[in-house]
mmCIF file of C-alpha atoms in Angstrom:
data_model
loop_
_atom_site.group_PDB
_atom_site.id
_atom_site.type_symbol
_atom_site.label_atom_id
_atom_site.label_comp_id
_atom_site.label_asym_id
_atom_site.label_seq_id
_atom_site.Cartn_x
_atom_site.Cartn_y
_atom_site.Cartn_z
ATOM 1 C CA MET S 91 -99.622 21.827 -32.098
ATOM 2 C CA ALA S 92 -99.487 25.708 -31.441
ATOM 3 C CA GLY S 93 -96.011 27.071 -32.315
ATOM 4 C CA SER S 94 -94.538 29.558 -30.031
ATOM 5 C CA VAL S 95 -91.829 32.261 -30.467
ATOM 6 C CA LYS S 96 -90.241 31.426 -27.299
ATOM 7 C CA LYS S 97 -87.066 29.546 -27.338
ATOM 8 C CA VAL S 98 -87.116 26.314 -25.201
ATOM 9 C CA LEU S 99 -84.309 24.486 -23.187
ATOM 10 C CA GLY S 100 -85.124 20.937 -21.808
ATOM 11 C CA MET S 101 -83.381 19.933 -18.648
ATOM 12 C CA ILE S 102 -84.148 16.245 -17.926
ATOM 13 C CA LEU S 103 -83.643 15.205 -14.573
ATOM 14 C CA ALA S 104 -82.186 11.754 -14.724
ATOM 15 C CA GLY S 105 -79.864 11.486 -11.581
ATOM 16 C CA GLY S 106 -82.018 9.528 -9.097
ATOM 17 C CA GLU S 107 -80.794 6.449 -7.382
ATOM 18 C CA GLY S 108 -83.843 4.221 -7.994
ATOM 19 C CA SER S 109 -83.485 2.657 -4.568
ATOM 20 C CA ARG S 110 -87.029 1.347 -4.431
ATOM 21 C CA LEU S 111 -86.687 -0.229 -7.802
ATOM 22 C CA TYR S 112 -84.126 -2.311 -6.680
ATOM 23 C CA PRO S 113 -82.897 -5.103 -7.932
ATOM 24 C CA LEU S 114 -83.573 -3.359 -11.201
ATOM 25 C CA THR S 115 -81.596 -0.611 -10.728
ATOM 26 C CA GLN S 116 -78.597 -2.593 -9.146
ATOM 27 C CA GLN S 117 -76.290 -1.897 -12.119
ATOM 28 C CA ARG S 118 -77.965 0.883 -13.802
ATOM 29 C CA ALA S 119 -79.471 4.101 -13.182
ATOM 30 C CA LYS S 120 -83.180 4.387 -12.781
ATOM 31 C CA PRO S 121 -84.072 6.259 -16.092
ATOM 32 C CA ALA S 122 -81.981 3.319 -17.928
ATOM 33 C CA VAL S 123 -84.299 0.477 -16.570
ATOM 34 C CA PRO S 124 -85.976 -1.313 -19.599
ATOM 35 C CA PHE S 125 -89.744 -1.100 -20.146
ATOM 36 C CA GLY S 126 -92.476 -2.347 -22.285
ATOM 37 C CA GLY S 127 -90.274 -5.255 -24.064
ATOM 38 C CA LYS S 128 -87.897 -2.776 -25.717
ATOM 39 C CA TYR S 129 -87.768 0.691 -24.443
ATOM 40 C CA ARG S 130 -85.860 2.419 -21.633
ATOM 41 C CA LEU S 131 -87.686 4.417 -19.002
ATOM 42 C CA ILE S 132 -86.258 7.894 -20.333
ATOM 43 C CA ASP S 133 -87.568 7.180 -23.804
ATOM 44 C CA PHE S 134 -90.734 8.559 -22.885
ATOM 45 C CA ALA S 135 -89.701 11.918 -21.701
ATOM 46 C CA LEU S 136 -87.198 12.439 -24.459
ATOM 47 C CA SER S 137 -90.354 11.105 -27.147
ATOM 48 C CA ASN S 138 -92.379 14.174 -25.625
ATOM 49 C CA PHE S 139 -89.923 16.449 -25.930
ATOM 50 C CA ILE S 140 -88.900 15.594 -29.546
ATOM 51 C CA ASN S 141 -92.399 15.147 -31.209
ATOM 52 C CA SER S 142 -93.062 18.405 -29.231
ATOM 53 C CA ARG S 143 -90.314 19.925 -31.720
ATOM 54 C CA ILE S 144 -88.249 21.031 -28.712
ATOM 55 C CA PHE S 145 -84.652 19.699 -29.816
ATOM 56 C CA SER S 146 -82.040 21.373 -27.428
ATOM 57 C CA ILE S 147 -82.233 19.147 -24.172
ATOM 58 C CA TYR S 148 -79.503 18.423 -21.526
ATOM 59 C CA VAL S 149 -80.044 14.921 -19.233
ATOM 60 C CA LEU S 150 -78.379 15.543 -15.866
ATOM 61 C CA THR S 151 -76.899 12.158 -14.844
ATOM 62 C CA GLN S 152 -75.638 10.796 -11.390
ATOM 63 C CA PHE S 153 -75.662 7.544 -9.926
ATOM 64 C CA LYS S 154 -74.604 4.179 -12.526
ATOM 65 C CA SER S 155 -74.569 6.326 -15.280
ATOM 66 C CA GLN S 156 -72.789 4.540 -17.663
ATOM 67 C CA SER S 157 -75.601 2.490 -19.004
ATOM 68 C CA LEU S 158 -77.729 5.628 -19.580
ATOM 69 C CA THR S 159 -74.904 7.437 -21.239
ATOM 70 C CA GLU S 160 -74.341 4.713 -23.645
ATOM 71 C CA HIS S 161 -77.977 4.625 -24.807
ATOM 72 C CA LEU S 162 -78.135 8.191 -25.136
ATOM 73 C CA GLN S 163 -75.478 8.390 -27.400
ATOM 74 C CA GLU S 164 -76.571 5.114 -29.295
ATOM 75 C CA SER S 165 -79.976 6.107 -29.772
ATOM 76 C CA TRP S 166 -80.556 9.692 -29.323
ATOM 77 C CA ARG S 167 -77.697 11.404 -31.410
ATOM 78 C CA PHE S 168 -78.711 14.538 -33.533
ATOM 79 C CA SER S 169 -76.112 15.836 -36.529
ATOM 80 C CA SER S 170 -73.845 18.248 -35.060
ATOM 81 C CA ILE S 171 -74.727 20.330 -38.388
ATOM 82 C CA LEU S 172 -78.119 21.227 -36.951
ATOM 83 C CA SER S 173 -78.142 24.480 -34.652
ATOM 84 C CA ASN S 174 -79.299 23.892 -31.275
ATOM 85 C CA HIS S 175 -80.108 20.435 -31.833
ATOM 86 C CA PHE S 176 -78.509 18.296 -28.951
ATOM 87 C CA ILE S 177 -79.289 15.622 -26.597
ATOM 88 C CA LEU S 178 -76.216 15.854 -24.152
ATOM 89 C CA PRO S 179 -75.974 13.982 -20.874
ATOM 90 C CA VAL S 180 -74.415 15.900 -18.190
ATOM 91 C CA PRO S 181 -72.821 13.922 -15.491
ATOM 92 C CA ALA S 182 -72.463 15.368 -11.824
ATOM 93 C CA GLN S 183 -69.312 17.790 -12.108
ATOM 94 C CA GLN S 184 -69.268 19.383 -8.444
ATOM 95 C CA ARG S 185 -69.175 22.751 -10.222
ATOM 96 C CA THR S 186 -70.301 24.436 -7.183
ATOM 97 C CA GLY S 187 -68.799 22.364 -4.461
ATOM 98 C CA ASP S 188 -67.716 18.820 -3.129
ATOM 99 C CA SER S 189 -71.063 17.505 -2.908
ATOM 100 C CA TRP S 190 -73.309 15.631 -5.386
ATOM 101 C CA TYR S 191 -76.969 16.697 -6.082
ATOM 102 C CA ARG S 192 -78.578 17.303 -2.858
ATOM 103 C CA GLY S 193 -82.029 17.969 -4.445
ATOM 104 C CA THR S 194 -83.833 18.542 -7.954
ATOM 105 C CA ALA S 195 -83.374 22.458 -7.585
ATOM 106 C CA ASP S 196 -79.188 21.695 -6.321
ATOM 107 C CA ALA S 197 -79.207 19.649 -9.822
ATOM 108 C CA ILE S 198 -80.130 22.231 -11.662
ATOM 109 C CA TYR S 199 -77.982 24.630 -9.782
ATOM 110 C CA GLN S 200 -74.667 22.882 -10.186
ATOM 111 C CA ASN S 201 -75.168 23.199 -13.920
ATOM 112 C CA ILE S 202 -76.557 26.780 -13.852
ATOM 113 C CA ASN S 203 -73.644 27.838 -16.256
ATOM 114 C CA LEU S 204 -75.813 25.779 -18.947
ATOM 115 C CA ILE S 205 -78.905 28.355 -18.488
ATOM 116 C CA GLU S 206 -76.845 31.406 -17.847
ATOM 117 C CA ASP S 207 -74.712 31.069 -21.090
ATOM 118 C CA SER S 208 -77.671 30.304 -23.079
ATOM 119 C CA ASP S 209 -79.885 32.407 -25.688
ATOM 120 C CA PHE S 210 -83.033 30.447 -24.192
ATOM 121 C CA ASP S 211 -86.027 31.883 -22.819
ATOM 122 C CA ILE S 212 -87.880 29.143 -20.927
ATOM 123 C CA ILE S 213 -86.313 26.397 -19.440
ATOM 124 C CA ALA S 214 -88.238 23.040 -19.201
ATOM 125 C CA ILE S 215 -87.461 20.722 -16.181
ATOM 126 C CA PHE S 216 -88.983 17.365 -16.438
ATOM 127 C CA GLY S 217 -88.292 14.218 -14.736
ATOM 128 C CA ALA S 218 -86.684 11.236 -16.590
ATOM 129 C CA ASP S 219 -88.729 8.172 -15.482
ATOM 130 C CA HIS S 220 -92.575 8.391 -16.095
ATOM 131 C CA ILE S 221 -94.481 6.829 -18.544
ATOM 132 C CA TYR S 222 -97.009 9.426 -20.378
ATOM 133 C CA ARG S 223 -97.424 11.244 -23.755
ATOM 134 C CA MET S 224 -97.732 15.153 -23.585
ATOM 135 C CA ASP S 225 -97.145 17.827 -25.926
ATOM 136 C CA LEU S 226 -95.096 20.117 -24.085
ATOM 137 C CA GLN S 227 -95.709 23.254 -26.710
ATOM 138 C CA GLN S 228 -99.273 23.246 -25.697
ATOM 139 C CA MET S 229 -98.107 23.738 -21.844
ATOM 140 C CA VAL S 230 -95.440 26.363 -23.166
ATOM 141 C CA ASP S 231 -98.403 28.252 -24.878
ATOM 142 C CA PHE S 232 -100.174 28.208 -21.787
ATOM 143 C CA HIS S 233 -97.450 29.442 -19.956
ATOM 144 C CA ILE S 234 -97.328 32.300 -22.387
ATOM 145 C CA ARG S 235 -100.802 32.813 -22.652
ATOM 146 C CA LYS S 236 -101.247 33.285 -18.771
ATOM 147 C CA ARG S 237 -98.057 35.599 -18.572
ATOM 148 C CA ALA S 238 -96.786 32.907 -15.944
ATOM 149 C CA ASP S 239 -93.101 33.157 -14.464
ATOM 150 C CA VAL S 240 -93.575 29.323 -13.398
ATOM 151 C CA THR S 241 -96.002 26.702 -14.821
ATOM 152 C CA ILE S 242 -96.519 23.310 -13.055
ATOM 153 C CA SER S 243 -97.863 20.192 -14.862
ATOM 154 C CA ALA S 244 -100.723 19.179 -12.785
ATOM 155 C CA LEU S 245 -102.637 15.947 -12.978
ATOM 156 C CA PRO S 246 -106.117 15.816 -11.696
ATOM 157 C CA VAL S 247 -106.550 12.828 -9.240
ATOM 158 C CA PRO S 248 -109.600 11.858 -7.348
ATOM 159 C CA LEU S 249 -109.755 13.941 -4.348
ATOM 160 C CA LYS S 250 -110.037 10.961 -2.155
ATOM 161 C CA GLU S 251 -106.665 9.623 -3.668
ATOM 162 C CA ALA S 252 -104.944 12.933 -3.499
ATOM 163 C CA SER S 253 -103.520 12.553 0.076
ATOM 164 C CA SER S 254 -100.961 10.268 -1.746
ATOM 165 C CA PHE S 255 -99.318 12.982 -4.343
ATOM 166 C CA GLY S 256 -98.008 16.578 -3.915
ATOM 167 C CA VAL S 257 -101.323 18.615 -4.029
ATOM 168 C CA ILE S 258 -101.612 22.023 -6.073
ATOM 169 C CA GLN S 259 -103.654 24.352 -4.651
ATOM 170 C CA VAL S 260 -105.266 26.765 -7.090
ATOM 171 C CA GLN S 261 -107.585 29.431 -8.091
ATOM 172 C CA GLU S 262 -110.467 29.478 -10.447
ATOM 173 C CA LYS S 263 -107.904 30.548 -13.059
ATOM 174 C CA GLN S 264 -105.574 28.189 -12.271
ATOM 175 C CA ARG S 265 -103.399 30.203 -10.657
ATOM 176 C CA VAL S 266 -101.447 28.630 -7.689
ATOM 177 C CA THR S 267 -102.112 29.522 -4.278
ATOM 178 C CA GLY S 268 -100.313 26.884 -2.138
ATOM 179 C CA PHE S 269 -98.557 23.329 -2.499
ATOM 180 C CA LYS S 270 -99.000 20.745 -0.039
ATOM 181 C CA GLU S 271 -96.935 17.445 0.218
ATOM 182 C CA LYS S 272 -99.115 14.586 1.146
ATOM 183 C CA PRO S 273 -102.099 16.478 2.928
ATOM 184 C CA LYS S 274 -104.698 14.848 5.030
ATOM 185 C CA ARG S 275 -107.188 17.161 3.717
ATOM 186 C CA PRO S 276 -106.680 18.029 0.192
ATOM 187 C CA LYS S 277 -108.248 20.793 -1.357
ATOM 188 C CA PRO S 278 -110.224 20.190 -4.494
ATOM 189 C CA ILE S 279 -109.694 22.200 -7.915
ATOM 190 C CA PRO S 280 -112.508 25.010 -7.954
ATOM 191 C CA GLY S 281 -115.568 23.681 -9.936
ATOM 192 C CA ARG S 282 -114.385 20.122 -9.624
ATOM 193 C CA SER S 283 -115.226 18.973 -5.986
ATOM 194 C CA ASP S 284 -114.227 15.440 -6.515
ATOM 195 C CA GLU S 285 -110.894 15.959 -7.896
ATOM 196 C CA ALA S 286 -107.335 17.823 -6.810
ATOM 197 C CA PHE S 287 -104.536 18.543 -8.616
ATOM 198 C CA ALA S 288 -101.345 16.660 -8.033
ATOM 199 C CA SER S 289 -97.859 17.624 -9.051
ATOM 200 C CA MET S 290 -96.422 15.694 -11.757
ATOM 201 C CA GLY S 291 -92.938 17.319 -11.057
ATOM 202 C CA ASN S 292 -92.500 18.800 -14.313
ATOM 203 C CA TYR S 293 -91.660 22.618 -14.497
ATOM 204 C CA LEU S 294 -91.510 25.676 -16.682
ATOM 205 C CA PHE S 295 -89.654 28.319 -15.477
ATOM 206 C CA ASN S 296 -88.710 31.941 -16.957
ATOM 207 C CA LYS S 297 -85.274 32.006 -17.456
ATOM 208 C CA ASP S 298 -84.542 34.853 -15.490
ATOM 209 C CA VAL S 299 -86.687 33.944 -12.514
ATOM 210 C CA LEU S 300 -85.179 30.524 -12.417
ATOM 211 C CA ILE S 301 -81.848 31.928 -12.040
ATOM 212 C CA GLU S 302 -82.744 34.338 -9.389
ATOM 213 C CA LEU S 303 -84.688 31.329 -7.478
ATOM 214 C CA LEU S 304 -81.814 29.108 -7.668
ATOM 215 C CA TYR S 305 -79.301 31.755 -6.468
ATOM 216 C CA GLU S 306 -81.782 32.361 -3.380
ATOM 217 C CA ASP S 307 -82.208 28.828 -2.806
ATOM 218 C CA ALA S 308 -78.257 28.038 -2.651
ATOM 219 C CA ALA S 309 -77.750 30.480 -0.224
ATOM 220 C CA ASP S 310 -80.324 29.161 2.432
ATOM 221 C CA VAL S 311 -78.379 26.847 4.226
ATOM 222 C CA GLU S 312 -81.666 25.335 5.691
ATOM 223 C CA SER S 313 -83.091 24.457 2.196
ATOM 224 C CA SER S 314 -83.200 20.586 1.198
ATOM 225 C CA HIS S 315 -82.773 22.332 -2.330
ATOM 226 C CA ASP S 316 -85.832 20.564 -3.537
ATOM 227 C CA PHE S 317 -87.973 22.526 -6.315
ATOM 228 C CA GLY S 318 -91.105 20.969 -4.628
ATOM 229 C CA LYS S 319 -90.149 21.261 -1.001
ATOM 230 C CA ASP S 320 -88.367 24.311 -0.658
ATOM 231 C CA ILE S 321 -88.507 26.738 -4.323
ATOM 232 C CA LEU S 322 -92.016 26.608 -5.282
ATOM 233 C CA PRO S 323 -93.811 27.167 -1.727
ATOM 234 C CA ARG S 324 -91.995 30.353 -1.382
ATOM 235 C CA ILE S 325 -92.795 31.965 -4.240
ATOM 236 C CA PHE S 326 -96.928 31.829 -4.741
ATOM 237 C CA ASN S 327 -97.079 35.259 -3.214
ATOM 238 C CA LYS S 328 -94.536 36.678 -5.472
ATOM 239 C CA SER S 329 -94.549 35.298 -8.674
ATOM 240 C CA ARG S 330 -97.317 34.441 -11.342
ATOM 241 C CA VAL S 331 -97.308 30.500 -10.926
ATOM 242 C CA PHE S 332 -100.031 28.600 -12.702
ATOM 243 C CA ALA S 333 -101.011 24.779 -12.928
ATOM 244 C CA TYR S 334 -101.233 23.485 -16.254
ATOM 245 C CA ASP S 335 -104.182 20.718 -16.608
ATOM 246 C CA PHE S 336 -102.474 17.712 -17.916
ATOM 247 C CA ARG S 337 -105.971 16.141 -18.594
ATOM 248 C CA ARG S 338 -106.385 18.732 -21.147
ATOM 249 C CA ASN S 339 -103.196 18.212 -23.374
ATOM 250 C CA HIS S 340 -104.425 17.003 -26.844
ATOM 251 C CA ILE S 341 -102.241 14.168 -28.179
ATOM 252 C CA PRO S 342 -103.153 13.061 -31.914
ATOM 253 C CA GLY S 343 -104.304 9.260 -31.909
ATOM 254 C CA LEU S 344 -105.296 8.879 -28.429
ATOM 255 C CA THR S 345 -108.289 7.351 -27.674
ATOM 256 C CA LYS S 346 -110.664 8.572 -24.744
ATOM 257 C CA LYS S 347 -109.043 5.574 -22.201
ATOM 258 C CA GLU S 348 -105.772 6.991 -22.617
ATOM 259 C CA ILE S 349 -106.440 10.653 -21.853
ATOM 260 C CA GLY S 350 -104.479 11.599 -18.597
ATOM 261 C CA TYR S 351 -102.562 8.755 -18.632
ATOM 262 C CA TRP S 352 -99.385 8.972 -16.635
ATOM 263 C CA ARG S 353 -97.678 6.764 -14.110
ATOM 264 C CA ASP S 354 -94.751 6.994 -11.652
ATOM 265 C CA VAL S 355 -92.993 3.817 -11.931
ATOM 266 C CA GLY S 356 -90.927 4.594 -8.727
ATOM 267 C CA THR S 357 -91.347 0.801 -7.394
ATOM 268 C CA ILE S 358 -91.623 -2.430 -8.489
ATOM 269 C CA LYS S 359 -95.050 -2.776 -7.777
ATOM 270 C CA ALA S 360 -95.875 0.363 -9.791
ATOM 271 C CA PHE S 361 -93.481 -0.686 -12.533
ATOM 272 C CA TRP S 362 -95.021 -4.013 -12.620
ATOM 273 C CA GLU S 363 -98.390 -2.411 -13.021
ATOM 274 C CA ALA S 364 -97.437 -0.035 -15.644
ATOM 275 C CA ASN S 365 -96.206 -2.732 -17.757
ATOM 276 C CA MET S 366 -99.403 -4.593 -17.368
ATOM 277 C CA ASP S 367 -101.426 -1.470 -18.720
ATOM 278 C CA LEU S 368 -99.928 -2.482 -21.840
ATOM 279 C CA ARG S 369 -101.056 -5.817 -22.733
ATOM 280 C CA SER S 370 -104.779 -5.512 -23.818
ATOM 281 C CA VAL S 371 -106.316 -4.878 -27.501
ATOM 282 C CA LYS S 372 -107.219 -1.573 -26.487
ATOM 283 C CA PRO S 373 -104.450 -0.805 -23.830
ATOM 284 C CA GLU S 374 -104.531 1.700 -21.188
ATOM 285 C CA PHE S 375 -101.227 3.252 -22.934
ATOM 286 C CA ASN S 376 -100.601 2.495 -26.385
ATOM 287 C CA LEU S 377 -97.311 1.851 -27.888
ATOM 288 C CA TYR S 378 -98.742 1.815 -31.132
ATOM 289 C CA ASN S 379 -100.049 4.953 -31.803
ATOM 290 C CA LYS S 380 -97.975 6.181 -34.761
ATOM 291 C CA LYS S 381 -99.301 9.838 -34.645
ATOM 292 C CA TRP S 382 -97.064 10.242 -31.521
ATOM 293 C CA PRO S 383 -94.262 7.304 -31.666
ATOM 294 C CA VAL S 384 -92.191 6.481 -28.531
ATOM 295 C CA ARG S 385 -88.805 6.621 -29.611
ATOM 296 C CA THR S 386 -85.865 4.359 -28.946
ATOM 297 C CA ALA S 387 -82.668 2.619 -30.012
ATOM 298 C CA SER S 388 -81.650 1.107 -33.558
ATOM 299 C CA TYR S 389 -85.669 1.232 -35.270
ATOM 300 C CA GLY S 390 -88.900 3.105 -34.255
ATOM 301 C CA THR S 391 -91.498 0.272 -34.825
ATOM 302 C CA PRO S 392 -93.137 -0.589 -31.223
ATOM 303 C CA PRO S 393 -92.628 -4.497 -29.868
ATOM 304 C CA ALA S 394 -94.225 -7.128 -30.875
ATOM 305 C CA LYS S 395 -97.650 -8.107 -28.744
ATOM 306 C CA PHE S 396 -99.260 -11.303 -28.650
ATOM 307 C CA ILE S 397 -103.040 -11.449 -27.867
#
């Protein structure tokens, strides 16, 4: 895992209502939904940050956040002695008005003080409810190497399935030229005619670039204040935006079958299927990879599995 001299702040978006996962979200926030016999959904994102040695993390909460807050306090505590080592839940505080978070960008904007008052160089904005392993430092190194203002984590998907995703259009060197939500005719990745880049909803922003974009978006009364719908489409021509190929992210201990594994568990069907991916002797997602552990409450070993 390559190191970086840049300081990275993590901001995990954990305020979604999770209405499509009802009744699992009847009494709890979506990121606090149990998964895999032991974990909570947010444990996968947090484990990726910690395994990547990014220890400064804010978790932005909103709907039914009590169980999520309790889980973070019980399972993800750092010693206060360590500088810049924290995982802190940040509830919706209505600092910029009387509304709750109106979109992903507005969630960050309403907590912009946490960015402005910090000495971090890069802000990593990630979702809280996807199942995957990722070394974020490799994405950070790519971001720095490309001298990017913004980097989007991109999942290669079969072209025939790409219409179900937000599709990133790129040049040969992975510079982003456009973004379309569920296009009827998605554009393939240059040199890979049978695949397209789907946005994973995970972003790296240079701090000053992000602050400027958030203020511009907040002033736009017609904006829905969403990164994918509003902010990213307007910056491709004026900023250096790149797509990071998630499949090229190297995780120690991964089998060939697991490379590129990423699941959005936003529906009951998808949630069930992702749980079923854990069952076999050689599963699509292996909870027993000691070289890149999934961490959670009490003790760090994965749950028992009966074959």
